[in-house]
JSON list of N, CA and C in Angstrom, two decimals:
[
{"chain": "A", "resi": 26, "resn": "MET", "atom": "N", "xyz": [0.01, 3.65, 9.21]},
{"chain": "A", "resi": 26, "resn": "MET", "atom": "CA", "xyz": [-0.73, 3.72, 7.34]},
{"chain": "A", "resi": 26, "resn": "MET", "atom": "C", "xyz": [-1.66, 4.51, 7.33]},
{"chain": "A", "resi": 27, "resn": "LYS", "atom": "N", "xyz": [-1.38, 5.15, 5.98]},
{"chain": "A", "resi": 27, "resn": "LYS", "atom": "CA", "xyz": [-2.04, 5.96, 5.52]},
{"chain": "A", "resi": 27, "resn": "LYS", "atom": "C", "xyz": [-3.04, 5.61, 4.53]},
{"chain": "A", "resi": 28, "resn": "VAL", "atom": "N", "xyz": [-4.27, 6.34, 4.65]},
{"chain": "A", "resi": 28, "resn": "VAL", "atom": "CA", "xyz": [-5.55, 5.78, 3.85]},
{"chain": "A", "resi": 28, "resn": "VAL", "atom": "C", "xyz": [-5.32, 7.01, 2.52]},
{"chain": "A", "resi": 29, "resn": "ARG", "atom": "N", "xyz": [-5.29, 6.31, 1.53]},
{"chain": "A", "resi": 29, "resn": "ARG", "atom": "CA", "xyz": [-5.08, 7.30, -0.02]},
{"chain": "A", "resi": 29, "resn": "ARG", "atom": "C", "xyz": [-6.18, 7.08, -0.86]},
{"chain": "A", "resi": 30, "resn": "SER", "atom": "N", "xyz": [-6.15, 7.42, -1.63]},
{"chain": "A", "resi": 30, "resn": "SER", "atom": "CA", "xyz": [-7.09, 7.38, -2.84]},
{"chain": "A", "resi": 30, "resn": "SER", "atom": "C", "xyz": [-6.62, 6.76, -3.68]},
{"chain": "A", "resi": 31, "resn": "SER", "atom": "N", "xyz": [-5.55, 6.57, -3.97]},
{"chain": "A", "resi": 31, "resn": "SER", "atom": "CA", "xyz": [-4.78, 5.81, -5.26]},
{"chain": "A", "resi": 31, "resn": "SER", "atom": "C", "xyz": [-3.32, 5.40, -4.98]},
{"chain": "A", "resi": 32, "resn": "LEU", "atom": "N", "xyz": [-3.08, 4.26, -5.12]},
{"chain": "A", "resi": 32, "resn": "LEU", "atom": "CA", "xyz": [-2.03, 3.59, -4.93]},
{"chain": "A", "resi": 32, "resn": "LEU", "atom": "C", "xyz": [-0.79, 3.42, -6.06]},
{"chain": "A", "resi": 33, "resn": "ARG", "atom": "N", "xyz": [-1.11, 3.95, -6.97]},
{"chain": "A", "resi": 33, "resn": "ARG", "atom": "CA", "xyz": [-0.63, 3.73, -7.93]},
{"chain": "A", "resi": 33, "resn": "ARG", "atom": "C", "xyz": [1.23, 4.61, -7.49]},
{"chain": "A", "resi": 34, "resn": "ALA", "atom": "N", "xyz": [1.35, 5.34, -7.14]},
{"chain": "A", "resi": 34, "resn": "ALA", "atom": "CA", "xyz": [2.49, 5.46, -6.68]},
{"chain": "A", "resi": 34, "resn": "ALA", "atom": "C", "xyz": [3.43, 4.75, -6.09]},
{"chain": "A", "resi": 35, "resn": "LEU", "atom": "N", "xyz": [2.88, 4.54, -5.05]},
{"chain": "A", "resi": 35, "resn": "LEU", "atom": "CA", "xyz": [3.04, 3.68, -4.03]},
{"chain": "A", "resi": 35, "resn": "LEU", "atom": "C", "xyz": [3.55, 2.10, -4.50]},
{"chain": "A", "resi": 36, "resn": "LYS", "atom": "N", "xyz": [2.66, 1.63, -5.26]},
{"chain": "A", "resi": 36, "resn": "LYS", "atom": "CA", "xyz": [3.14, 0.46, -5.55]},
{"chain": "A", "resi": 36, "resn": "LYS", "atom": "C", "xyz": [4.01, 0.13, -7.15]},
{"chain": "A", "resi": 37, "resn": "ARG", "atom": "N", "xyz": [4.98, 1.39, -7.41]},
{"chain": "A", "resi": 37, "resn": "ARG", "atom": "CA", "xyz": [5.78, 1.51, -7.92]},
{"chain": "A", "resi": 37, "resn": "ARG", "atom": "C", "xyz": [7.09, 1.58, -7.24]},
{"chain": "A", "resi": 38, "resn": "LYS", "atom": "N", "xyz": [7.04, 1.80, -6.01]},
{"chain": "A", "resi": 38, "resn": "LYS", "atom": "CA", "xyz": [8.24, 1.45, -5.07]},
{"chain": "A", "resi": 38, "resn": "LYS", "atom": "C", "xyz": [8.68, 0.29, -4.81]},
{"chain": "A", "resi": 39, "resn": "PRO", "atom": "N", "xyz": [10.42, 0.19, -4.94]},
{"chain": "A", "resi": 39, "resn": "PRO", "atom": "CA", "xyz": [11.24, -1.25, -4.76]},
{"chain": "A", "resi": 39, "resn": "PRO", "atom": "C", "xyz": [10.33, -1.52, -3.53]},
{"chain": "A", "resi": 40, "resn": "GLY", "atom": "N", "xyz": [9.73, -3.08, -3.70]},
{"chain": "A", "resi": 40, "resn": "GLY", "atom": "CA", "xyz": [9.96, -4.05, -2.64]},
{"chain": "A", "resi": 40, "resn": "GLY", "atom": "C", "xyz": [8.09, -3.92, -2.23]},
{"chain": "A", "resi": 41, "resn": "SER", "atom": "N", "xyz": [7.37, -3.62, -2.94]},
{"chain": "A", "resi": 41, "resn": "SER", "atom": "CA", "xyz": [5.95, -3.38, -2.40]},
{"chain": "A", "resi": 41, "resn": "SER", "atom": "C", "xyz": [5.77, -4.26, -3.42]},
{"chain": "A", "resi": 42, "resn": "VAL", "atom": "N", "xyz": [4.01, -4.71, -2.57]},
{"chain": "A", "resi": 42, "resn": "VAL", "atom": "CA", "xyz": [3.44, -5.62, -3.09]},
{"chain": "A", "resi": 42, "resn": "VAL", "atom": "C", "xyz": [1.77, -5.11, -2.72]},
{"chain": "A", "resi": 43, "resn": "VAL", "atom": "N", "xyz": [0.89, -5.11, -3.78]},
{"chain": "A", "resi": 43, "resn": "VAL", "atom": "CA", "xyz": [-0.25, -5.12, -3.78]},
{"chain": "A", "resi": 43, "resn": "VAL", "atom": "C", "xyz": [-0.89, -6.30, -3.07]},
{"chain": "A", "resi": 44, "resn": "VAL", "atom": "N", "xyz": [-2.17, -5.97, -2.12]},
{"chain": "A", "resi": 44, "resn": "VAL", "atom": "CA", "xyz": [-2.87, -7.04, -1.46]},
{"chain": "A", "resi": 44, "resn": "VAL", "atom": "C", "xyz": [-3.94, -6.59, -1.04]},
{"chain": "A", "resi": 45, "resn": "ARG", "atom": "N", "xyz": [-5.12, -7.48, -1.24]},
{"chain": "A", "resi": 45, "resn": "ARG", "atom": "CA", "xyz": [-6.67, -7.62, -1.15]},
{"chain": "A", "resi": 45, "resn": "ARG", "atom": "C", "xyz": [-6.99, -8.02, 0.49]},
{"chain": "A", "resi": 46, "resn": "ARG", "atom": "N", "xyz": [-7.30, -7.61, 1.25]},
{"chain": "A", "resi": 46, "resn": "ARG", "atom": "CA", "xyz": [-7.54, -8.09, 2.23]},
{"chain": "A", "resi": 46, "resn": "ARG", "atom": "C", "xyz": [-8.92, -7.55, 2.91]},
{"chain": "A", "resi": 47, "resn": "ARG", "atom": "N", "xyz": [-9.87, -8.47, 3.22]},
{"chain": "A", "resi": 47, "resn": "ARG", "atom": "CA", "xyz": [-11.33, -7.79, 3.85]},
{"chain": "A", "resi": 47, "resn": "ARG", "atom": "C", "xyz": [-11.89, -7.01, 2.85]},
{"chain": "A", "resi": 48, "resn": "GLY", "atom": "N", "xyz": [-11.52, -6.90, 1.71]},
{"chain": "A", "resi": 48, "resn": "GLY", "atom": "CA", "xyz": [-12.25, -5.96, 0.55]},
{"chain": "A", "resi": 48, "resn": "GLY", "atom": "C", "xyz": [-11.73, -4.58, 0.48]},
{"chain": "A", "resi": 49, "resn": "ARG", "atom": "N", "xyz": [-10.28, -5.02, 1.00]},
{"chain": "A", "resi": 49, "resn": "ARG", "atom": "CA", "xyz": [-9.63, -3.42, 0.83]},
{"chain": "A", "resi": 49, "resn": "ARG", "atom": "C", "xyz": [-8.37, -3.61, -0.03]},
{"chain": "A", "resi": 50, "resn": "MET", "atom": "N", "xyz": [-7.79, -2.52, -0.53]},
{"chain": "A", "resi": 50, "resn": "MET", "atom": "CA", "xyz": [-6.89, -2.71, -0.87]},
{"chain": "A", "resi": 50, "resn": "MET", "atom": "C", "xyz": [-5.19, -2.32, -0.03]},
{"chain": "A", "resi": 51, "resn": "ARG", "atom": "N", "xyz": [-4.32, -2.98, -0.29]},
{"chain": "A", "resi": 51, "resn": "ARG", "atom": "CA", "xyz": [-3.58, -2.44, 0.51]},
{"chain": "A", "resi": 51, "resn": "ARG", "atom": "C", "xyz": [-2.08, -2.44, -0.01]},
{"chain": "A", "resi": 52, "resn": "VAL", "atom": "N", "xyz": [-0.85, -2.03, 0.48]},
{"chain": "A", "resi": 52, "resn": "VAL", "atom": "CA", "xyz": [0.07, -1.76, -0.24]},
{"chain": "A", "resi": 52, "resn": "VAL", "atom": "C", "xyz": [1.00, -2.18, 1.11]},
{"chain": "A", "resi": 53, "resn": "VAL", "atom": "N", "xyz": [1.87, -3.00, 0.98]},
{"chain": "A", "resi": 53, "resn": "VAL", "atom": "CA", "xyz": [2.42, -3.77, 1.98]},
{"chain": "A", "resi": 53, "resn": "VAL", "atom": "C", "xyz": [4.24, -3.43, 1.27]},
{"chain": "A", "resi": 54, "resn": "ASN", "atom": "N", "xyz": [4.88, -2.95, 2.68]},
{"chain": "A", "resi": 54, "resn": "ASN", "atom": "CA", "xyz": [6.06, -2.87, 1.95]},
{"chain": "A", "resi": 54, "resn": "ASN", "atom": "C", "xyz": [6.91, -3.11, 2.87]},
{"chain": "A", "resi": 55, "resn": "ARG", "atom": "N", "xyz": [7.56, -4.29, 2.79]},
{"chain": "A", "resi": 55, "resn": "ARG", "atom": "CA", "xyz": [8.58, -5.02, 3.83]},
{"chain": "A", "resi": 55, "resn": "ARG", "atom": "C", "xyz": [10.13, -4.10, 3.55]},
{"chain": "A", "resi": 56, "resn": "ALA", "atom": "N", "xyz": [10.36, -3.45, 2.50]},
{"chain": "A", "resi": 56, "resn": "ALA", "atom": "CA", "xyz": [11.68, -3.04, 2.32]},
{"chain": "A", "resi": 56, "resn": "ALA", "atom": "C", "xyz": [11.58, -1.57, 3.31]},
{"chain": "A", "resi": 57, "resn": "ASN", "atom": "N", "xyz": [10.29, -0.64, 3.26]},
{"chain": "A", "resi": 57, "resn": "ASN", "atom": "CA", "xyz": [10.51, 0.26, 3.78]},
{"chain": "A", "resi": 57, "resn": "ASN", "atom": "C", "xyz": [8.85, 0.52, 4.35]},
{"chain": "A", "resi": 58, "resn": "PRO", "atom": "N", "xyz": [8.58, -0.16, 5.57]},
{"chain": "A", "resi": 58, "resn": "PRO", "atom": "CA", "xyz": [7.13, 0.22, 6.19]},
{"chain": "A", "resi": 58, "resn": "PRO", "atom": "C", "xyz": [6.66, 1.53, 6.23]},
{"chain": "A", "resi": 59, "resn": "ARG", "atom": "N", "xyz": [7.14, 2.45, 6.04]},
{"chain": "A", "resi": 59, "resn": "ARG", "atom": "CA", "xyz": [6.96, 3.80, 5.99]},
{"chain": "A", "resi": 59, "resn": "ARG", "atom": "C", "xyz": [5.59, 3.72, 4.89]},
{"chain": "A", "resi": 60, "resn": "TRP", "atom": "N", "xyz": [5.88, 3.09, 3.71]},
{"chain": "A", "resi": 60, "resn": "TRP", "atom": "CA", "xyz": [5.05, 3.10, 2.93]},
{"chain": "A", "resi": 60, "resn": "TRP", "atom": "C", "xyz": [3.72, 2.03, 2.49]},
{"chain": "A", "resi": 61, "resn": "ASN", "atom": "N", "xyz": [3.65, 1.67, 3.71]},
{"chain": "A", "resi": 61, "resn": "ASN", "atom": "CA", "xyz": [2.30, 0.88, 3.89]},
{"chain": "A", "resi": 61, "resn": "ASN", "atom": "C", "xyz": [1.18, 1.87, 3.99]},
{"chain": "A", "resi": 62, "resn": "SER", "atom": "N", "xyz": [0.61, 1.35, 3.03]},
{"chain": "A", "resi": 62, "resn": "SER", "atom": "CA", "xyz": [-1.01, 2.07, 3.09]},
{"chain": "A", "resi": 62, "resn": "SER", "atom": "C", "xyz": [-2.35, 1.49, 2.72]},
{"chain": "A", "resi": 63, "resn": "ARG", "atom": "N", "xyz": [-3.53, 1.95, 2.91]},
{"chain": "A", "resi": 63, "resn": "ARG", "atom": "CA", "xyz": [-4.48, 0.80, 2.24]},
{"chain": "A", "resi": 63, "resn": "ARG", "atom": "C", "xyz": [-5.38, 1.94, 1.43]},
{"chain": "A", "resi": 64, "resn": "GLN", "atom": "N", "xyz": [-6.40, 1.35, 0.71]},
{"chain": "A", "resi": 64, "resn": "GLN", "atom": "CA", "xyz": [-7.33, 1.89, 0.17]},
{"chain": "A", "resi": 64, "resn": "GLN", "atom": "C", "xyz": [-8.75, 1.55, 0.14]},
{"chain": "A", "resi": 65, "resn": "GLY", "atom": "N", "xyz": [-10.23, 2.36, 0.31]},
{"chain": "A", "resi": 65, "resn": "GLY", "atom": "CA", "xyz": [-11.30, 1.95, 0.50]},
{"chain": "A", "resi": 65, "resn": "GLY", "atom": "C", "xyz": [-11.38, 1.94, 2.28]}
]
């Protein structure tokens, strides 16, 4: 999982969902787990 300053490009990928967990923004992608990332 990568830590990124901006999740804008990743949330446009097919199958991605933006989730807030424990005060952090995460992009969870079940179609391609390579695109999982968090911000903060």
